[in-house]
GROMACS .gro file of C-alpha atoms in nm:
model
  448
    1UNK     CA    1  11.339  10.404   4.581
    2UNK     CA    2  11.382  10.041   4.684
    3UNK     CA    3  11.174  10.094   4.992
    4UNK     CA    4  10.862  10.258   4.796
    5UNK     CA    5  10.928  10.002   4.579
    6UNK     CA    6  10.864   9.779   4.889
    7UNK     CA    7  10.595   9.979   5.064
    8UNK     CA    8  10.389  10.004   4.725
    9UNK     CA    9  10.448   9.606   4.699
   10UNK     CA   10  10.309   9.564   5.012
   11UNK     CA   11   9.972   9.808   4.949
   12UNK     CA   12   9.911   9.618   4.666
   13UNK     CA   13   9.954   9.267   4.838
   14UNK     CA   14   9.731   9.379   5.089
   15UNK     CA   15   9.417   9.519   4.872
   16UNK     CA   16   9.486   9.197   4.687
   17UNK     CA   17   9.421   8.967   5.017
   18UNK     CA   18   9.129   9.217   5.124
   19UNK     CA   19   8.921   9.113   4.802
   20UNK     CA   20   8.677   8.898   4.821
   21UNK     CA   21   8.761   8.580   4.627
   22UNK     CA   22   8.488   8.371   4.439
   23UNK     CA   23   8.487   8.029   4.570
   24UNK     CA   24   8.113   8.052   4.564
   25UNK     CA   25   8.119   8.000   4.209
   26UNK     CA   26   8.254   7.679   4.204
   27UNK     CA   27   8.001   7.558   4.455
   28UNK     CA   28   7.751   7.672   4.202
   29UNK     CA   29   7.876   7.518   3.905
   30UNK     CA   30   7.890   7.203   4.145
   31UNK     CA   31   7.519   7.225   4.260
   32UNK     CA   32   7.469   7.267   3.944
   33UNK     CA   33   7.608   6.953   3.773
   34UNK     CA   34   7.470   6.698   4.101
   35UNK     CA   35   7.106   6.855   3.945
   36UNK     CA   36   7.199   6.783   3.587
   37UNK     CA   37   7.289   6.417   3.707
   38UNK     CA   38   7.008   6.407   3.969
   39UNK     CA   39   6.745   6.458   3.647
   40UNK     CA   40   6.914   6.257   3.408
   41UNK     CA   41   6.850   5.966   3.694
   42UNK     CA   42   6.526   6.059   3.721
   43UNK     CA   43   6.445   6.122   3.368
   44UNK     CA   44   6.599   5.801   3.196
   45UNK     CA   45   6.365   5.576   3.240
   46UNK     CA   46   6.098   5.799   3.076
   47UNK     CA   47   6.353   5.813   2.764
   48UNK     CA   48   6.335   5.412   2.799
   49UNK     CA   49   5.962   5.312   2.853
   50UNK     CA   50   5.869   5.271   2.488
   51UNK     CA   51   6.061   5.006   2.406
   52UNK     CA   52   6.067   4.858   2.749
   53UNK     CA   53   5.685   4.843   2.743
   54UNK     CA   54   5.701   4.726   2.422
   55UNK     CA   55   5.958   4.417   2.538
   56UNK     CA   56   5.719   4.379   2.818
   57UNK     CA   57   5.374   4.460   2.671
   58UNK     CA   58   5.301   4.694   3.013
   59UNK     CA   59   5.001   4.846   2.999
   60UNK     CA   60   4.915   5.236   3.069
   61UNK     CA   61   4.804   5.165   3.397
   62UNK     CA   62   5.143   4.953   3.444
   63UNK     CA   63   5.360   5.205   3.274
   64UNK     CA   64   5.204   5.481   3.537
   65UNK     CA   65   5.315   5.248   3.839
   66UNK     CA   66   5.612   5.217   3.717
   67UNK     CA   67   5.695   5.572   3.670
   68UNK     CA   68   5.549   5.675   4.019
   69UNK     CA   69   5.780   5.417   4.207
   70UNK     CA   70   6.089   5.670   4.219
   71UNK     CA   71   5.812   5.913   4.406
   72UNK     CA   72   5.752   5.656   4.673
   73UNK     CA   73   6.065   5.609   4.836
   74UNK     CA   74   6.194   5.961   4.754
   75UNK     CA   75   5.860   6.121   4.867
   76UNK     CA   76   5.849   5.895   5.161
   77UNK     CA   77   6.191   6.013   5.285
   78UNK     CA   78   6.225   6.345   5.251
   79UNK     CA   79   6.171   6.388   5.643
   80UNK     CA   80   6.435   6.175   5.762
   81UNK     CA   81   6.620   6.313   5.444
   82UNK     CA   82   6.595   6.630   5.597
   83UNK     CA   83   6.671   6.533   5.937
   84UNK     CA   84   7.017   6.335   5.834
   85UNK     CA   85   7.126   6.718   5.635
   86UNK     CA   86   7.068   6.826   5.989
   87UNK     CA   87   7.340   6.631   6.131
   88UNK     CA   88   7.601   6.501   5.840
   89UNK     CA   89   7.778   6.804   5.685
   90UNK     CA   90   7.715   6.823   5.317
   91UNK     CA   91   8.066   6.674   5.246
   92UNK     CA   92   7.962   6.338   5.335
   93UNK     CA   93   7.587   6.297   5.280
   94UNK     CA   94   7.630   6.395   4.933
   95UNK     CA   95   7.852   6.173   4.794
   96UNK     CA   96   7.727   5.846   4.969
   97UNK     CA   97   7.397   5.929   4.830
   98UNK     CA   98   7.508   5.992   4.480
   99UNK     CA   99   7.714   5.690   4.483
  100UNK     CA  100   7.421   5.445   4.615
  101UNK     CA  101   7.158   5.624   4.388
  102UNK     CA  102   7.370   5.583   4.065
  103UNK     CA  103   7.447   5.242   4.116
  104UNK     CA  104   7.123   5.135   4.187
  105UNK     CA  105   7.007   5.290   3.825
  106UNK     CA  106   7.325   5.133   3.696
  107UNK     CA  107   7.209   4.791   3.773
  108UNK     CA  108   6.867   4.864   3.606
  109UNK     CA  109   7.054   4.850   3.269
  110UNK     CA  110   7.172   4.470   3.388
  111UNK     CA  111   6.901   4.330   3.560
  112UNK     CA  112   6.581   4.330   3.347
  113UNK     CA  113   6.218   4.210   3.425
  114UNK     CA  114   5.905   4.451   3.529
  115UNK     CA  115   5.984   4.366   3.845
  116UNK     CA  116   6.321   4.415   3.893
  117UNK     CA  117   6.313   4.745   3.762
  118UNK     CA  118   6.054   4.857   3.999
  119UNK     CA  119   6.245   4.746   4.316
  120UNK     CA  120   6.553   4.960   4.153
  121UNK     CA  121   6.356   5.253   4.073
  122UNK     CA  122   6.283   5.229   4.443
  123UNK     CA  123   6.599   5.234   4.540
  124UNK     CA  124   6.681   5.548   4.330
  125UNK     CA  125   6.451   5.734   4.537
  126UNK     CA  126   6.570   5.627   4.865
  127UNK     CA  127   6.919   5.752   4.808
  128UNK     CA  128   6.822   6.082   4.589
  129UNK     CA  129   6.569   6.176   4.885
  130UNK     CA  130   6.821   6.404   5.036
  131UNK     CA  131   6.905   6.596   4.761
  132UNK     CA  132   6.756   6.866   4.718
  133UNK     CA  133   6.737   6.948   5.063
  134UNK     CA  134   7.141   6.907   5.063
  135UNK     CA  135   7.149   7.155   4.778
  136UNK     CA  136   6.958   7.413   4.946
  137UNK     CA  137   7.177   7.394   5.296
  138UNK     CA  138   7.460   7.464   5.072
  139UNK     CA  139   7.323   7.765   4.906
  140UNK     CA  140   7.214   7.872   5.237
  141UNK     CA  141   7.579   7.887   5.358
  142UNK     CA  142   7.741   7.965   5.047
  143UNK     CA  143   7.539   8.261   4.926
  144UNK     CA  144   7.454   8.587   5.066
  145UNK     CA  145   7.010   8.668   5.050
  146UNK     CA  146   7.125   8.929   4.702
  147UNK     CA  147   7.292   8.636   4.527
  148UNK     CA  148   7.098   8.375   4.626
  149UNK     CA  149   6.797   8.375   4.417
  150UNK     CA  150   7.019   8.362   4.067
  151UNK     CA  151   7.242   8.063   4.245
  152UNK     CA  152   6.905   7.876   4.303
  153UNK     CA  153   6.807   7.941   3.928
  154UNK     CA  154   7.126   7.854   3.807
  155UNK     CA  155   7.188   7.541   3.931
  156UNK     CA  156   6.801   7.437   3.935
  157UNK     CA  157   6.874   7.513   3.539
  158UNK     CA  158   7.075   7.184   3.540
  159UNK     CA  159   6.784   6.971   3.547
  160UNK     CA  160   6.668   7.136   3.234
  161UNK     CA  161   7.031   7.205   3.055
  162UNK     CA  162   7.078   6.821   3.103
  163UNK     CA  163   6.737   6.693   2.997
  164UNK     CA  164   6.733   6.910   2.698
  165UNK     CA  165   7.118   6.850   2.566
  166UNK     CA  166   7.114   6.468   2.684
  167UNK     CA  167   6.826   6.312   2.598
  168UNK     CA  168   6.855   6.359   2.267
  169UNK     CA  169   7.206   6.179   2.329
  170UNK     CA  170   7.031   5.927   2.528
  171UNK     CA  171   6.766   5.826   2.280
  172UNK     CA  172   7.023   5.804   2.061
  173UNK     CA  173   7.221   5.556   2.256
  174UNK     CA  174   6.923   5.346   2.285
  175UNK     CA  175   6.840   5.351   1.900
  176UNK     CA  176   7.258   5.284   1.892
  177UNK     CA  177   7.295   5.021   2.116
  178UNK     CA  178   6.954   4.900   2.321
  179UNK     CA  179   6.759   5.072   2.638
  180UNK     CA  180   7.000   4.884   2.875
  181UNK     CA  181   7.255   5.115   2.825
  182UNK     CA  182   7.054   5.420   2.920
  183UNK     CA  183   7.078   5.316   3.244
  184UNK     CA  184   7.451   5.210   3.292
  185UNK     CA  185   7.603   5.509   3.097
  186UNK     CA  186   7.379   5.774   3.350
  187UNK     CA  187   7.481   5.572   3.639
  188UNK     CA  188   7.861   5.522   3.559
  189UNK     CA  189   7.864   5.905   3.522
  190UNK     CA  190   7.687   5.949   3.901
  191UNK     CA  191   7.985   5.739   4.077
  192UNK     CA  192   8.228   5.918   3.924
  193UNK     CA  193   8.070   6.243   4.019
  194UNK     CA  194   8.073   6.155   4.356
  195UNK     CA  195   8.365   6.100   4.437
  196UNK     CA  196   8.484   6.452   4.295
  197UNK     CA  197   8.254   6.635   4.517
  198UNK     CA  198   8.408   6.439   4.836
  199UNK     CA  199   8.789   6.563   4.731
  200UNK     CA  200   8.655   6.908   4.645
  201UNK     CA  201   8.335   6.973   4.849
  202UNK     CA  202   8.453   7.196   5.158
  203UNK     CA  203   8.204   7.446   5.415
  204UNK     CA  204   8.295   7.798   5.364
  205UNK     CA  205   8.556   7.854   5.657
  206UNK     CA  206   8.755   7.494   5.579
  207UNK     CA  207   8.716   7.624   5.157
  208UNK     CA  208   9.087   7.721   5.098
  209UNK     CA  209   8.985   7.873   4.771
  210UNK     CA  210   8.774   8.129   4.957
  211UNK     CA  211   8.957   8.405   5.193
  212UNK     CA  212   8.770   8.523   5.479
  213UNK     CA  213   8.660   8.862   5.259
  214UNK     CA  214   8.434   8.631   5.100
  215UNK     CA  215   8.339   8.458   5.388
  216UNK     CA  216   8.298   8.815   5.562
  217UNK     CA  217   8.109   8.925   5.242
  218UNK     CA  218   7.830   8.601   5.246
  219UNK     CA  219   7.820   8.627   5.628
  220UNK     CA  220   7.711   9.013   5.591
  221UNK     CA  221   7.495   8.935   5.321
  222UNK     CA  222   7.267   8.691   5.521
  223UNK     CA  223   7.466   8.354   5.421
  224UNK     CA  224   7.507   8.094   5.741
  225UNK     CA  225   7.866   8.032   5.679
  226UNK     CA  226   7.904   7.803   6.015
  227UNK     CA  227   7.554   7.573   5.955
  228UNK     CA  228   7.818   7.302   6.048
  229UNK     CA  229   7.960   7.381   6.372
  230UNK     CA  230   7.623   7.517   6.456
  231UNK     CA  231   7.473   7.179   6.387
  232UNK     CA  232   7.756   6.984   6.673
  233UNK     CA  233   7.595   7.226   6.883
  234UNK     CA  234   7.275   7.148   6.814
  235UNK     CA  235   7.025   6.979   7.058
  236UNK     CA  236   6.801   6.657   6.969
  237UNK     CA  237   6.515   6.739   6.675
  238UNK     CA  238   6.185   6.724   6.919
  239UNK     CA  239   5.829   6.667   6.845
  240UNK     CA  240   5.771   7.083   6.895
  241UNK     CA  241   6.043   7.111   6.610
  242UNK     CA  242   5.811   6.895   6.355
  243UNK     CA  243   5.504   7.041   6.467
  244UNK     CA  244   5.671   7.429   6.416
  245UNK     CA  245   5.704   7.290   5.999
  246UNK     CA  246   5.347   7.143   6.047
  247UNK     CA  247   5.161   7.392   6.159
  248UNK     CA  248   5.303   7.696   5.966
  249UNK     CA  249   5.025   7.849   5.743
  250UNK     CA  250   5.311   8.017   5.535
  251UNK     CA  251   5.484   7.713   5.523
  252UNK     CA  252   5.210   7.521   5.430
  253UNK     CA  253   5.136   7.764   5.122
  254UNK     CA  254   5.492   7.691   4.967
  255UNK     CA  255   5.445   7.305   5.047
  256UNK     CA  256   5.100   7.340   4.854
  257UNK     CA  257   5.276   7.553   4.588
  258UNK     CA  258   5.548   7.312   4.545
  259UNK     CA  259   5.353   6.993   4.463
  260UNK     CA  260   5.156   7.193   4.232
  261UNK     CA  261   5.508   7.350   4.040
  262UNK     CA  262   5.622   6.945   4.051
  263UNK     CA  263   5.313   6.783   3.917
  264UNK     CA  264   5.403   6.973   3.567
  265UNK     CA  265   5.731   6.899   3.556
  266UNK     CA  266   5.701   6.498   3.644
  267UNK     CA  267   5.430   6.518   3.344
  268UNK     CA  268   5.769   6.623   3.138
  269UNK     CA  269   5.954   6.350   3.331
  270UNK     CA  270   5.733   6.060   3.275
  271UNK     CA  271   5.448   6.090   3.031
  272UNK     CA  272   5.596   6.361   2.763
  273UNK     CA  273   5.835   6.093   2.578
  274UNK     CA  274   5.504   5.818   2.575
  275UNK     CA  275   5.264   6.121   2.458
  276UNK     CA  276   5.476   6.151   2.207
  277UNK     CA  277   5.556   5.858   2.065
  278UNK     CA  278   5.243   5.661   2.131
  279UNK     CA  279   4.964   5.957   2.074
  280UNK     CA  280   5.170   6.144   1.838
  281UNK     CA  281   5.275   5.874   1.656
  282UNK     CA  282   5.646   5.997   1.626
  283UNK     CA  283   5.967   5.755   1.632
  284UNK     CA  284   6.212   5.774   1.907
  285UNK     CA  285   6.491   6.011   1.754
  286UNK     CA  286   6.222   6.265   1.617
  287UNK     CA  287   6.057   6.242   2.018
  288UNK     CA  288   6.433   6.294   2.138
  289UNK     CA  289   6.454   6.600   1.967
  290UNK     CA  290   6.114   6.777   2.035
  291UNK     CA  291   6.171   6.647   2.412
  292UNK     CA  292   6.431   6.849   2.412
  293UNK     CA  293   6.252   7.175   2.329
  294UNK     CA  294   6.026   7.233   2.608
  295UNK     CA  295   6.345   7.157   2.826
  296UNK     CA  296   6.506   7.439   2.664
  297UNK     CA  297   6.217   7.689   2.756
  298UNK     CA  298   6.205   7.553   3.096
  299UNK     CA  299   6.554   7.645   3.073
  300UNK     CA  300   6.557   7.994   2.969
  301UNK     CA  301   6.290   8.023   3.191
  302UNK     CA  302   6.429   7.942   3.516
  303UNK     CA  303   6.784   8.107   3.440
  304UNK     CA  304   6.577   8.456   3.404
  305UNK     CA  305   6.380   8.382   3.681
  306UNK     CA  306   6.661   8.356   3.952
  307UNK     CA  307   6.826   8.636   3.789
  308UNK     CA  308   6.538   8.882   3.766
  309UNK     CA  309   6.468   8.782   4.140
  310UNK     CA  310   6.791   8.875   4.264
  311UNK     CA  311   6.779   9.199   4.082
  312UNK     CA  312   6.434   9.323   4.189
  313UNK     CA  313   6.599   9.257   4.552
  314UNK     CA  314   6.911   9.483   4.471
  315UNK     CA  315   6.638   9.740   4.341
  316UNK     CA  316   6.471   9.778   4.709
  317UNK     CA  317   6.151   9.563   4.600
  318UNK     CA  318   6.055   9.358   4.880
  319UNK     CA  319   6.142   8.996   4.965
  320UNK     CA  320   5.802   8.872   4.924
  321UNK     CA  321   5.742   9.038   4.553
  322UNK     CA  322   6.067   8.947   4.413
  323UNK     CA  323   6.016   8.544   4.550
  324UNK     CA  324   5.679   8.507   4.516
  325UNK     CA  325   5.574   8.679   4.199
  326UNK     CA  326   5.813   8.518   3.939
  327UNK     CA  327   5.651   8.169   4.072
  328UNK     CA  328   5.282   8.310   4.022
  329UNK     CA  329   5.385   8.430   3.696
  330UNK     CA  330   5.517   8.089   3.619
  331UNK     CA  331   5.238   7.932   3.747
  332UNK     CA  332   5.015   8.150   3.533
  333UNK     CA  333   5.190   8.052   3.239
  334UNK     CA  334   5.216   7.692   3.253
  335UNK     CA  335   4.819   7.645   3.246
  336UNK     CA  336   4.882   7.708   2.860
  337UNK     CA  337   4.909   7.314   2.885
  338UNK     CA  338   4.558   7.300   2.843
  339UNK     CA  339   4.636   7.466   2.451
  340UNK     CA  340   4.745   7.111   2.387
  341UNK     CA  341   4.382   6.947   2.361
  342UNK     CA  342   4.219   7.217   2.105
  343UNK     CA  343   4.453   7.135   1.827
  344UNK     CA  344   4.593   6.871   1.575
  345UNK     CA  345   4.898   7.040   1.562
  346UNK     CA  346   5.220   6.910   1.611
  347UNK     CA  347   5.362   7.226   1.604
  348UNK     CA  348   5.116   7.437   1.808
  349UNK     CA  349   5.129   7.152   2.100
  350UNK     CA  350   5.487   7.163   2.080
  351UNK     CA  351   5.432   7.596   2.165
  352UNK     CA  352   5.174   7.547   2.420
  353UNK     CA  353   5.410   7.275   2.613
  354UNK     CA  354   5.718   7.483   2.538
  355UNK     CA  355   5.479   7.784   2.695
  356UNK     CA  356   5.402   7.561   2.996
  357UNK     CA  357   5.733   7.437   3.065
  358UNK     CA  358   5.916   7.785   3.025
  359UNK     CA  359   5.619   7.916   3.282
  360UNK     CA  360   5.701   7.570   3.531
  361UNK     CA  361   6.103   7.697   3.489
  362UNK     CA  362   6.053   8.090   3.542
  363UNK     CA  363   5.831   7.922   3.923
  364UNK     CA  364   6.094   7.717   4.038
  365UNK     CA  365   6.293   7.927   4.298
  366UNK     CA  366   6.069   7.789   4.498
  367UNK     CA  367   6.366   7.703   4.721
  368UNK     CA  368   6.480   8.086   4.785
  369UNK     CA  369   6.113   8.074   4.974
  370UNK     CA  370   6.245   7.764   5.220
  371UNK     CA  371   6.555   7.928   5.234
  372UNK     CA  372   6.363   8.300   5.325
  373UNK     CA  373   6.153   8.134   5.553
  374UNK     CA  374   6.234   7.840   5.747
  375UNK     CA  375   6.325   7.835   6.114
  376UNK     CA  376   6.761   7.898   6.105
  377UNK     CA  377   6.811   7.579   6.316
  378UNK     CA  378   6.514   7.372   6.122
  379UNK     CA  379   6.665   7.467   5.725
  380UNK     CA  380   6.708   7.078   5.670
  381UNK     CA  381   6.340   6.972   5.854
  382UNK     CA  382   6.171   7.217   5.689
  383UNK     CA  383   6.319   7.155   5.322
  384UNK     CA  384   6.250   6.783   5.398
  385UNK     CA  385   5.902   6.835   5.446
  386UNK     CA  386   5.882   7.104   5.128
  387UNK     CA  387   6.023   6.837   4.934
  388UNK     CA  388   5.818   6.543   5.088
  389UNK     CA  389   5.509   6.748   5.019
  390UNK     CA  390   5.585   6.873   4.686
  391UNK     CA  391   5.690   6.547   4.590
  392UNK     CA  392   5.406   6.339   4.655
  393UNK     CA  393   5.324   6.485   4.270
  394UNK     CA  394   5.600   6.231   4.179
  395UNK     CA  395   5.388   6.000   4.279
  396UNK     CA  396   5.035   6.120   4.216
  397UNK     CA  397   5.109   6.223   3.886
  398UNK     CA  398   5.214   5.911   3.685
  399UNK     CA  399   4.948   5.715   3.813
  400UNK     CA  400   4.688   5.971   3.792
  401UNK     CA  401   4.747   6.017   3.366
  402UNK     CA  402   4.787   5.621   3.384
  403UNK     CA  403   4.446   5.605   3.507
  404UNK     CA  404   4.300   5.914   3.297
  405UNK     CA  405   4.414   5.823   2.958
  406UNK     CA  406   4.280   5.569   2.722
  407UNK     CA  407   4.440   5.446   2.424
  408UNK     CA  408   4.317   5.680   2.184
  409UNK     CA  409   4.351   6.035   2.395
  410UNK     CA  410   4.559   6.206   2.612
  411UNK     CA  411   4.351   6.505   2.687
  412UNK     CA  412   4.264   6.427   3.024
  413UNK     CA  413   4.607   6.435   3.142
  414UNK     CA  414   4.658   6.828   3.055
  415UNK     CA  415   4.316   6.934   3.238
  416UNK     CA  416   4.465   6.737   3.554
  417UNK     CA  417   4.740   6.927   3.535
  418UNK     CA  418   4.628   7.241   3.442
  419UNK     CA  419   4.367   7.241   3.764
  420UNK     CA  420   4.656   7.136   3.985
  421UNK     CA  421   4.860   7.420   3.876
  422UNK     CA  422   4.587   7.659   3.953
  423UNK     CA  423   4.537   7.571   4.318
  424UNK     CA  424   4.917   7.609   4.307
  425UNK     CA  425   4.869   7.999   4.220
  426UNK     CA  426   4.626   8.000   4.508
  427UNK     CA  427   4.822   7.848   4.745
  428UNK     CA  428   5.104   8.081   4.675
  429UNK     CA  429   4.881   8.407   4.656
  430UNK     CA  430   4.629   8.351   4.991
  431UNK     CA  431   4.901   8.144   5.245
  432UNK     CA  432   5.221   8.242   5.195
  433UNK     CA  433   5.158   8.629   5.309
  434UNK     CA  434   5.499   8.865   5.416
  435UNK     CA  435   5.831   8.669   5.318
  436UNK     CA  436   6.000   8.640   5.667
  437UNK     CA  437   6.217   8.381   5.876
  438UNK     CA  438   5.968   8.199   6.114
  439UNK     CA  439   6.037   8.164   6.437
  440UNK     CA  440   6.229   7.868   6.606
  441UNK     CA  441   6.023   7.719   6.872
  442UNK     CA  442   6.371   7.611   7.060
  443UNK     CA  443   6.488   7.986   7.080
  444UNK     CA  444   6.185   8.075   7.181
  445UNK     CA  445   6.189   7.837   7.510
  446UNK     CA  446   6.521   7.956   7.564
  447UNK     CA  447   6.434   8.304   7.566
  448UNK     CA  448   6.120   8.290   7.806
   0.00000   0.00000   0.00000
């Protein structure tokens, strides 16, 4: 008896160490609050610009410079971004980035003065450049191809979850206290984060919450559980290497695709809180509060996007239908923007931008198409220059509405973007073609 006892013991010890754990879910939930803190950094000062412009009497033209200086520097280094995720595991990078970038929007809460806050907002950009890119190595070696898709929408759901809950919070903490605090209370929370994801961060094999099941399991699945080791291995990044990312027509559709997606939401990021307040005529807690709405369809949006992705993939539908065609429908969606100038309606604009913003969330797995397509070796040159691309709509679009607008209408603004997000559903329907990994042009010297 005592020895079935044993043997029985021992059966179930074994099925227990043969099941897969799910450390993977914790690197999700992780990814998914560095987003949440990424977009509150990015998003703040939009929260603030009323009553700093109002301190500073900034003009529209001044406000849109302001707002596009973030998209310099992070636009600007996305390549070497993606280049230093090519060498410095995840572990490392991440945390000394979100350490620099939320001390430099710390200090924009101390230091005050147009100028001041323009060379910080700089600085912001310089250390958030890598990201994105970061997050998206990651998922690539935490997440099988089936899963991947709903971990992309679930942690790209942060930027939305934490726009929509906190900036109703944050408005109120300016009304509270004064717009200075904005900034230090984001940026406090940043360093803090940081160093959390340096004890806990590991790579899948060196995870000691995940047995090798799982790692077996992510590995089978399409996952690159040993990005790291390959990347010791890995020769010098050659001109041939950028060129391969330069020169790809598919490539170039997402990068297209992706600045298009972006210029709607850094309308939400930037403008929405002034459109509000100064051509709606709303005060700031009212604004906080129907801010947060579209953020909340963005955020439904993008959750059932990832999700109904992943399960169109389990269902046998191709790679290409399942990526691409929640981001055209997205796309499709969020030219409802244009609702906004044929009514008086504070209510019906709110629908058409809640429309718009749900259509911009259910689009962005844009990343499961970098991650689907990019060269193995190149997955951090390639997101670099997805993100430099798609980025430059940081830029473009502040100053572009700055320029558009006048002082009594904002209409211009929402046919800009609406035309921009059309040559997004082009880009994405005529370039991108078959979903497949592109070749490496360093395997394929090695093989001739």
């Amino acid at each position: 008896m005592s020895t079935q006892n044993t043997y029985s013991y021992a059966q179930a010890r074994e099925k227990q160490v043969s099941r897969a754990t799910k450390a993977r879910i914790l690197i999700a939930v992780m990814l998914f609050v560095s987003v949440v803190i990424n977009y509150l950094d990015r998003a703040n000062l939009s929260v603030a610009l009323p009553a700093i412009s109002e301190e500073f009497h900034i003009s529209p033209a001044q406000q849109g410079l302001l707002l596009s200086a973030f998209g310099w520097t992070y636009a600007a280094l996305q390549i070497p971004g993606g280049w230093l995720i090519d060498k410095i595991p995840p572990r490392i990078l991440y945390p000394a980035c979100l350490i620099l970038w939320s001390l430099a929007t710390a200090f924009m809460g101390i230091f005050s003065g147009f100028v001041a806050l323009i060379i910080l907002r700089l600085l912001v950009g310089v250390f958030e450049a890598p990201a994105y890119p970061i997050n998206n190595r990651v998922a690539t070696a935490w997440f099988p191809d089936k899963e991947r898709g709903s971990a992309i929408g679930f942690y790209t759901s942060g930027q939305f979850i934490g726009l929509a809950l906190l900036t109703p919070v944050l408005t109120w903490l300016q009304t509270a206290f004064s717009w200075h605090w904005v900034f230090i209370a984001t940026g406090g929370i940043g360093i803090l984060w940081g160093v959390v994801w340096y004890l806990v961060y590991r790579e899948p094999r060196k995870m000691r919450l995940a047995n090798q099941a799982e790692i077996d399991h992510i590995e089978a699945g399409g996952g690159l559980v040993d990005l790291e080791s390959a990347q010791t291995e890995r020769k010098k990044t050659s001109w041939a290497d950028f060129k391969a990312v330069l020169t790809n027509r598919k490539l170039w559709g997402v990068y297209i695709g992706q600045f298009c997606l972006t210029s709607t939401l850094w309308f939400f990021l930037t403008w929405f809180p002034t459109y509000l307040v100064k051509y709606r005529g709303m005060d700031f807690i009212k604004s906080g509060f129907l801010i947060s709405l579209p953020y909340i369809a963005a955020l439904v949006g993008v959750l059932l996007s990832g999700f109904f992705s992943d399960w169109m993939v389990r269902r046998g539908v191709s790679l290409g239908v399942a990526r691409k065609g929640p981001i055209i429908a997205g796309l499709l969606l969020s030219t409802a923007m244009i609702g906004a100038n044929f009514t008086d309606s504070t209510a019906w604009v709110i629908a058409f931008l809640c429309i718009a913003f749900f259509g911009n969330g259910f689009a962005s797995i844009t990343w499961s198409l970098v991650s689907a397509l990019a060269p193995k070796r190149l997955i951090g040159t390639t997101g670099g220059m997805f993100n430099f691309i798609g980025n430059l709509s940081s830029i473009a679009t502040p100053i572009v509405i700055g320029f558009l607008v006048s002082d009594v209408s904002f209409a211009p603004a929402f046919v800009y973007i609406t035309v921009v997000t059309v040559i997004g559903i082009l880009a994405y329907s005529l370039l991108v073609g078959k979903v497949e990994r592109q070749p490496d042009p360093g395997e394929s010297l090695l093989n001739a």
